[in-house]
Short mmCIF file of N, CA and C in Angstrom, two decimals:
data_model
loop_
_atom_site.label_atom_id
_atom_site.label_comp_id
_atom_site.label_asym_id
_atom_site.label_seq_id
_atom_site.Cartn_x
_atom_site.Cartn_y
_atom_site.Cartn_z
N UNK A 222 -20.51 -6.78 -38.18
CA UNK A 222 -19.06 -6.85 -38.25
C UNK A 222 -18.69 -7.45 -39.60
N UNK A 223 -17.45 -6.48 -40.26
CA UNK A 223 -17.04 -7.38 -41.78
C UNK A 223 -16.38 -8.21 -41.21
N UNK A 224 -15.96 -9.25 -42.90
CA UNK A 224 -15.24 -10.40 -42.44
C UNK A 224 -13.45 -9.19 -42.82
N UNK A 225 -12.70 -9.50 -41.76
CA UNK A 225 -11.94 -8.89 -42.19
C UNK A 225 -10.59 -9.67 -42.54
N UNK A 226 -9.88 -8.89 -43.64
CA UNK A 226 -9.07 -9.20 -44.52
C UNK A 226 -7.67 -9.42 -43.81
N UNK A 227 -7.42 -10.10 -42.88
CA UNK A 227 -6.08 -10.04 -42.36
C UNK A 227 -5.38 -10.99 -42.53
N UNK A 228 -4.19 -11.21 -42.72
CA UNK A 228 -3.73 -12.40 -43.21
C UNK A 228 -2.25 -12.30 -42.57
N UNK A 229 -1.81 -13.46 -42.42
CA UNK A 229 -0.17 -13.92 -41.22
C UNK A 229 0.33 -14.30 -42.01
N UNK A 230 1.67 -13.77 -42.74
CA UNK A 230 2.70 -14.57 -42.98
C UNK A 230 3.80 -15.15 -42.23
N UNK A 231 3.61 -16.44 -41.69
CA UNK A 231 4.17 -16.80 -41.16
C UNK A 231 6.29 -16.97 -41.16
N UNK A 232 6.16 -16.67 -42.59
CA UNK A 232 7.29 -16.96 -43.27
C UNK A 232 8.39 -15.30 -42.72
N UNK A 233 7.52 -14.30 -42.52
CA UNK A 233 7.88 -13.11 -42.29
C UNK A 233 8.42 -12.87 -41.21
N UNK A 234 9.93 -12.21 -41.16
CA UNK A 234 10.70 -11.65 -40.32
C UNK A 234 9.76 -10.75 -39.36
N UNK A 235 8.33 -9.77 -39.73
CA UNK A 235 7.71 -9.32 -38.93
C UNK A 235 6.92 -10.15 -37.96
N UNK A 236 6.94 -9.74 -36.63
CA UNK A 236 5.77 -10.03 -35.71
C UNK A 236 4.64 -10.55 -35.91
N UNK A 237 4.01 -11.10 -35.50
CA UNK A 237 2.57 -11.73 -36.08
C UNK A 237 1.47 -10.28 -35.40
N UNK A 238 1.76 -10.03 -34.11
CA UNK A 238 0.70 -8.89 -33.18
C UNK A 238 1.53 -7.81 -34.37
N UNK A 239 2.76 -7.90 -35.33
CA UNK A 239 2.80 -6.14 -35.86
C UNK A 239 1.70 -6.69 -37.12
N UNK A 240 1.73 -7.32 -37.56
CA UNK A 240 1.45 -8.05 -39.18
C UNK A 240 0.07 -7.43 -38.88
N UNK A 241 -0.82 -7.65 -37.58
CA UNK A 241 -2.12 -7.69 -37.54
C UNK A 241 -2.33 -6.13 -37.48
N UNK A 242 -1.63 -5.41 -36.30
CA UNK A 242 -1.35 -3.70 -36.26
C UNK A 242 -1.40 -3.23 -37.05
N UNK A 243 -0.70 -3.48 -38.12
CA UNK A 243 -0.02 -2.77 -39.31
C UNK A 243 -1.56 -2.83 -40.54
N UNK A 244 -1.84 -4.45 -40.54
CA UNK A 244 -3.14 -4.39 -41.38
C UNK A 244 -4.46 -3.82 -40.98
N UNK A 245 -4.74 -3.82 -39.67
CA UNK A 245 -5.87 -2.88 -39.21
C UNK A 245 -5.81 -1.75 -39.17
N UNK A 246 -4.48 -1.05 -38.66
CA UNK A 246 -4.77 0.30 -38.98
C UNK A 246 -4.70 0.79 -40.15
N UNK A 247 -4.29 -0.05 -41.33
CA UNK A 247 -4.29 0.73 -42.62
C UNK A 247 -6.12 0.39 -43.15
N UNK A 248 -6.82 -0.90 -42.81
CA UNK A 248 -8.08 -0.79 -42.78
C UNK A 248 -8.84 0.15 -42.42
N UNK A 249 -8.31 0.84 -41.09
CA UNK A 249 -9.04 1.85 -40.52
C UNK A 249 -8.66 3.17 -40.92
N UNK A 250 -7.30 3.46 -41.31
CA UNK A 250 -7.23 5.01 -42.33
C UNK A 250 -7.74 5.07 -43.21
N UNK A 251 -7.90 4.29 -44.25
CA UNK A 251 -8.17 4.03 -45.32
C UNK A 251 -9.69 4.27 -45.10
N UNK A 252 -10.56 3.80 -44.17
CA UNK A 252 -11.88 3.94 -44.32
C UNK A 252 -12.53 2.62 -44.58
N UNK A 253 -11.56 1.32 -44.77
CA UNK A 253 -12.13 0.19 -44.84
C UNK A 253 -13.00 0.15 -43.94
N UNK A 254 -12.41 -0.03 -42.97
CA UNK A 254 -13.49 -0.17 -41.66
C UNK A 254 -14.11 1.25 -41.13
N UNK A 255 -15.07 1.16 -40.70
CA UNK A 255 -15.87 2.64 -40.31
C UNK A 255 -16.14 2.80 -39.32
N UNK A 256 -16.04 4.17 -38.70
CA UNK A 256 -16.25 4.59 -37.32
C UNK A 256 -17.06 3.68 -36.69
N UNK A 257 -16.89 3.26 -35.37
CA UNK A 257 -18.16 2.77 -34.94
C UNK A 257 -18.35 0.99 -35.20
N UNK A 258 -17.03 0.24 -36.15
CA UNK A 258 -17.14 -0.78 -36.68
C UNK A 258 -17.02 -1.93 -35.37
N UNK A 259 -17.76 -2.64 -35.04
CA UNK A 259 -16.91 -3.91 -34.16
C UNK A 259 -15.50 -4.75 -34.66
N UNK A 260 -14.53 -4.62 -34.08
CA UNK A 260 -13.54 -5.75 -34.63
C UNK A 260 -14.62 -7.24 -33.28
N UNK A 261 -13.39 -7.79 -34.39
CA UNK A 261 -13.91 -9.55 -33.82
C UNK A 261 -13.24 -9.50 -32.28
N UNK A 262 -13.89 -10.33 -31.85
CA UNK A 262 -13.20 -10.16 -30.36
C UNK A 262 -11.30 -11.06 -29.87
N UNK A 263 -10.99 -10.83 -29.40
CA UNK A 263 -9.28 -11.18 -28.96
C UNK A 263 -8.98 -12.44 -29.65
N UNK A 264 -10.33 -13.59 -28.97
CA UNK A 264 -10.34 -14.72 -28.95
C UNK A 264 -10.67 -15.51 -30.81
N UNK A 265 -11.55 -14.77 -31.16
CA UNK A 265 -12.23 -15.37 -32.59
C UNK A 265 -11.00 -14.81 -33.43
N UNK A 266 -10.25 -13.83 -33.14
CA UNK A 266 -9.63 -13.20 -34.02
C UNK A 266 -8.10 -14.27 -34.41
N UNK A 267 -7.84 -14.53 -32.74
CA UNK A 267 -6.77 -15.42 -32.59
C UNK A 267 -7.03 -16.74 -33.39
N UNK A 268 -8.06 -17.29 -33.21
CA UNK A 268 -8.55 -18.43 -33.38
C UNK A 268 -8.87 -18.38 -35.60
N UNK A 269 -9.15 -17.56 -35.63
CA UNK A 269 -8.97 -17.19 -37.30
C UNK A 269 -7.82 -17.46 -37.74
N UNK A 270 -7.05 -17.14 -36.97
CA UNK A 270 -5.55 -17.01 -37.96
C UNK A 270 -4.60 -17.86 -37.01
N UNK A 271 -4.94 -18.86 -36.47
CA UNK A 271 -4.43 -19.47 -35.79
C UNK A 271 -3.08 -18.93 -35.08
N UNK A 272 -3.02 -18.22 -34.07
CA UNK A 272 -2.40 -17.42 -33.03
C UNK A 272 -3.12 -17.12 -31.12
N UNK A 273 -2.09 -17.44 -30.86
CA UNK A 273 -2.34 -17.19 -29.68
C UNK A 273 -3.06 -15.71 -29.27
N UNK A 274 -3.91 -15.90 -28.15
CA UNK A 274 -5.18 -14.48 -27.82
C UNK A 274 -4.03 -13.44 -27.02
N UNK A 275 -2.90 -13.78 -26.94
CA UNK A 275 -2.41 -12.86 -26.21
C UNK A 275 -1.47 -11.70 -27.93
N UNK A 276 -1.89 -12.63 -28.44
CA UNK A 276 -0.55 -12.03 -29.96
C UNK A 276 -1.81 -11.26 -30.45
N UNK A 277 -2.75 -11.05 -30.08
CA UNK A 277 -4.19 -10.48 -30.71
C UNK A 277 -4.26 -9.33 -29.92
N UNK A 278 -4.00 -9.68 -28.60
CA UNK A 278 -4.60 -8.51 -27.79
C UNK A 278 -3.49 -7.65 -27.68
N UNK A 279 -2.25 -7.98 -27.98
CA UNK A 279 -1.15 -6.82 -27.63
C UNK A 279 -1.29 -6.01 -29.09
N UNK A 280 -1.85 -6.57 -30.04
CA UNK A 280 -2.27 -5.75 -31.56
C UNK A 280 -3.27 -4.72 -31.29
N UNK A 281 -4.16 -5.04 -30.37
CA UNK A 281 -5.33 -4.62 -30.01
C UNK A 281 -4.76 -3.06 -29.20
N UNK A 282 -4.05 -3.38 -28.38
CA UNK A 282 -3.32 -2.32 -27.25
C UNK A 282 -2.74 -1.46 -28.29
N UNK A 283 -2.41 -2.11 -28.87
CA UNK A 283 -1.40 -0.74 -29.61
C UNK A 283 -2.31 -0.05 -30.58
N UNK A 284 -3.30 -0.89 -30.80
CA UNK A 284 -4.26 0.15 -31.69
C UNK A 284 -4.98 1.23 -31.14
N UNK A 285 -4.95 1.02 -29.87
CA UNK A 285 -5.87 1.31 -28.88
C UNK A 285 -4.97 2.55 -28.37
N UNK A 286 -3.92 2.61 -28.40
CA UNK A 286 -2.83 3.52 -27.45
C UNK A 286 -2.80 4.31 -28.86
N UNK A 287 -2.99 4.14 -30.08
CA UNK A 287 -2.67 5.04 -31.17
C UNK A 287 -4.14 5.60 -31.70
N UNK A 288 -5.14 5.20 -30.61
CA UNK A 288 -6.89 5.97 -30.57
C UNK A 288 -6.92 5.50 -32.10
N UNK A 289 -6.85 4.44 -32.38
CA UNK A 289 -7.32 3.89 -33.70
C UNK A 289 -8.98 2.97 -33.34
N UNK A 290 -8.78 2.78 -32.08
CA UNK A 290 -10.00 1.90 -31.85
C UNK A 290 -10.15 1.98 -30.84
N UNK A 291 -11.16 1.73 -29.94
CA UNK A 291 -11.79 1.84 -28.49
C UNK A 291 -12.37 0.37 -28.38
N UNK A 292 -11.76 0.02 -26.83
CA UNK A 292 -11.80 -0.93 -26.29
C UNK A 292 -12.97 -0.87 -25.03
N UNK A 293 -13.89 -1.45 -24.95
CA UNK A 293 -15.07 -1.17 -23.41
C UNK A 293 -15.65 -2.82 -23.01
N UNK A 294 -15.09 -2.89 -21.66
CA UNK A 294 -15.43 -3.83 -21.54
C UNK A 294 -16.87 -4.46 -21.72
N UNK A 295 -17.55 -5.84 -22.22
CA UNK A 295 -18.82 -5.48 -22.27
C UNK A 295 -19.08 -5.76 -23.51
N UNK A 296 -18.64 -4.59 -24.26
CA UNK A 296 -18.70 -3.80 -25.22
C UNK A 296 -17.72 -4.22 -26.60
N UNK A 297 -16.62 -4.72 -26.36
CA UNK A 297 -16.03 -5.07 -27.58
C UNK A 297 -14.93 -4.43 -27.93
N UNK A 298 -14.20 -4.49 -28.80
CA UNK A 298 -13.63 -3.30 -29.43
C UNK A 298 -13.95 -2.74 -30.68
N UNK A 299 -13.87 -1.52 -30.78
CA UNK A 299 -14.84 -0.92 -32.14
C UNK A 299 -13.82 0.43 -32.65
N UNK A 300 -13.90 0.69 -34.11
CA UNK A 300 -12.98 1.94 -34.42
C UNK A 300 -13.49 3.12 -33.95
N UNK A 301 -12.71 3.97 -33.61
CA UNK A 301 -13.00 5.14 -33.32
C UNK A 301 -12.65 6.19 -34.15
N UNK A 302 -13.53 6.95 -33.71
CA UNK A 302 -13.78 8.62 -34.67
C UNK A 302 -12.18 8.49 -35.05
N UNK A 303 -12.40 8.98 -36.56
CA UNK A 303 -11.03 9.54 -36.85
C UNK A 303 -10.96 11.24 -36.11
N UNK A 304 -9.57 11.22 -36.09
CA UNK A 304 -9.40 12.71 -35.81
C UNK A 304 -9.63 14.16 -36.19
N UNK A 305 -10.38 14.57 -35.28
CA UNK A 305 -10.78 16.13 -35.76
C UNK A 305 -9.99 16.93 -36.61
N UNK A 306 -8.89 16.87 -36.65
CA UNK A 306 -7.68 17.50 -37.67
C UNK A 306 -6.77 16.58 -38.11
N UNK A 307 -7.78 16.51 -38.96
CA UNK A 307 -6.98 15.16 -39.71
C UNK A 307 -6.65 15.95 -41.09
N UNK A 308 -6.82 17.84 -41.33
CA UNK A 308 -5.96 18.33 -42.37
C UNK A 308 -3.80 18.26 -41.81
N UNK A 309 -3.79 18.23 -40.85
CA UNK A 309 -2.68 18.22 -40.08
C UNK A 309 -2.28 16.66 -39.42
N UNK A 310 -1.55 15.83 -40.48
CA UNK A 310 -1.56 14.60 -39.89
C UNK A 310 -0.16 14.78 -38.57
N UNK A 311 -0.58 14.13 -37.58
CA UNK A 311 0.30 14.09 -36.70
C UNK A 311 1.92 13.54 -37.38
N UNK A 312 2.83 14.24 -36.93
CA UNK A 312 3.95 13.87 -37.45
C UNK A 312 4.16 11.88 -36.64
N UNK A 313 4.09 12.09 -35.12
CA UNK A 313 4.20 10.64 -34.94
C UNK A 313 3.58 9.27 -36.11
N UNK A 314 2.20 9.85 -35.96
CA UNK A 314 1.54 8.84 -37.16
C UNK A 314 1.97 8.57 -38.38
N UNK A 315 2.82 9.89 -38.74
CA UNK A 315 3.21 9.28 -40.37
C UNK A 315 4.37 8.68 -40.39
N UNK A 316 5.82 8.88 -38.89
CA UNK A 316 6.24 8.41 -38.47
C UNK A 316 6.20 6.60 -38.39
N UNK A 317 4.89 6.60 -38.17
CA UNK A 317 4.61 5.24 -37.44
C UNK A 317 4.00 4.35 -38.75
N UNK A 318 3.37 5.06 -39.71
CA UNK A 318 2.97 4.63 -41.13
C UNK A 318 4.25 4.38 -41.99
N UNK A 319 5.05 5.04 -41.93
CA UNK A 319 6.65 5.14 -42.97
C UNK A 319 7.19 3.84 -41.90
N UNK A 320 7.27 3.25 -41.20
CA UNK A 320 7.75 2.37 -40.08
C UNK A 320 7.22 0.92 -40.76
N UNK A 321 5.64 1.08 -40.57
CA UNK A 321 5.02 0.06 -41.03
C UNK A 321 5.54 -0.59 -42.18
N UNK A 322 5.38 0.58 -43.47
CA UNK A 322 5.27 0.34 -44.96
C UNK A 322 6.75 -0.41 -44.62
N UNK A 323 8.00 0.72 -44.18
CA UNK A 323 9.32 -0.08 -44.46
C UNK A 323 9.67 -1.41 -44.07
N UNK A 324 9.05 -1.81 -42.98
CA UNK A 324 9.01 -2.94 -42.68
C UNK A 324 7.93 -4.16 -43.23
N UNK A 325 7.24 -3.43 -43.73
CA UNK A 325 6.66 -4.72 -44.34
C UNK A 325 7.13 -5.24 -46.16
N UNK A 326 7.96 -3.61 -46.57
CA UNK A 326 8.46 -3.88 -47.61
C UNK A 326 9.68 -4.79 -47.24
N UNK A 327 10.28 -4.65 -46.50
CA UNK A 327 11.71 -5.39 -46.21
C UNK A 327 11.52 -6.65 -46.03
N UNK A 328 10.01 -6.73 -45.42
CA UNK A 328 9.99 -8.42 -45.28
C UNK A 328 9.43 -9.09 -46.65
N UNK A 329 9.31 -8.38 -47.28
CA UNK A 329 9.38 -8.62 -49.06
C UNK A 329 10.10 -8.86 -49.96
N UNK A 330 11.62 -8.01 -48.95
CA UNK A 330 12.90 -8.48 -49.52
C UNK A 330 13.03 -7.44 -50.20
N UNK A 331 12.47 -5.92 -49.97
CA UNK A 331 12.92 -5.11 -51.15
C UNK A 331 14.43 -4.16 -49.93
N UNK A 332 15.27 -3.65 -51.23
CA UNK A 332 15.85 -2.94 -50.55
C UNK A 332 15.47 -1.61 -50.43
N UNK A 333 16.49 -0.27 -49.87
CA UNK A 333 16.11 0.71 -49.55
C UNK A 333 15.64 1.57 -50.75
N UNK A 334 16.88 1.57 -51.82
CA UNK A 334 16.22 1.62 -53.30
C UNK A 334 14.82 1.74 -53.60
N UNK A 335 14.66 0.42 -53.43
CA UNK A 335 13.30 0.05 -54.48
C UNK A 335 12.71 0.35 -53.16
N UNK A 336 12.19 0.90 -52.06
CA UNK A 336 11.46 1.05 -51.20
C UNK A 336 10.96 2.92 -51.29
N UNK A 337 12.18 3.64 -51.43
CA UNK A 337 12.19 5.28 -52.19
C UNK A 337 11.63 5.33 -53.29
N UNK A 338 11.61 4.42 -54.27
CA UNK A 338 11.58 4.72 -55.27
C UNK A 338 9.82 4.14 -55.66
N UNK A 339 9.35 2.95 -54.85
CA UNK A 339 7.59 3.20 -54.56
C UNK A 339 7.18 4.13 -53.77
N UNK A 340 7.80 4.85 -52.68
CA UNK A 340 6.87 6.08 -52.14
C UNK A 340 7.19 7.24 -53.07
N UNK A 341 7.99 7.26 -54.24
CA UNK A 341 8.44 8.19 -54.78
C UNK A 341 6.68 8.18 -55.77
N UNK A 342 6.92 6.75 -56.34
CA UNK A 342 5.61 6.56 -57.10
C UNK A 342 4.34 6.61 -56.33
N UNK A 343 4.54 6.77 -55.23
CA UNK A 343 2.81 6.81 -54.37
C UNK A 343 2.56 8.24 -54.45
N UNK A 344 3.53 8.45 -54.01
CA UNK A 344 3.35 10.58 -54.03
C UNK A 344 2.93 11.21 -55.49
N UNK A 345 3.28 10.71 -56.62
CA UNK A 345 3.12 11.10 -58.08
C UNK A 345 1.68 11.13 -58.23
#
């Protein structure tokens, strides 16, 4: 298991269970983390970033409900296969990625402006 890169701003208008959502699944599109990876378990994870195991595990659920990772009891939770047609990104997902980014830009303090105008520059 990596050490993984997640970090709480506490100071942030976002959720602490989205803060964690939002940073694992971009670990796991991205390819940071790899099929098959163990995340840390509910408890060590909570206990890292000083948060309650329940603000861990509802991060966990939603990763889990968006087949970003597989949960077995026993067993752990670990990423799962990316998707077989992944030339065709699901509209929900990019949905749910454009959600993320805006909200984590906003808790940055940017406005809508300057928020168009970096995905304008990501797309270039």
């Amino acid at each position: 298991m990596t050490a993984l890169a997640v970090r709480i701003d506490t100071t942030s208008q976002v959720p602490p269970y989205e803060q964690i959502r939002t940073q694992l699944a971009a670990l796991i599109r991205t390819s940071q983390l790899a099929e098959g990876e163990r995340l840390p378990t509910v408890r060590q994870l909570a206990t890292d970033l000083g948060l309650a195991p329940g603000t861990v595990a509802r991060a966990y659920r939603e990763l889990e409900a968006a087949e970003l990772i597989r949960t077995r009891r026993g067993a752990g939770s670990r990423v799962a296969a990316p998707p077989s047609d992944a030339t065709h990104p699901d509209p929900d997902q990019l949905a749910t990625l454009a959600r993320d980014f805006t909200s984590a830009a906003r808790a940055l303090g940017a406005r809508d402006e300057a928020i168009l105008t970096a995905l304008r520059k990501a797309l270039n």
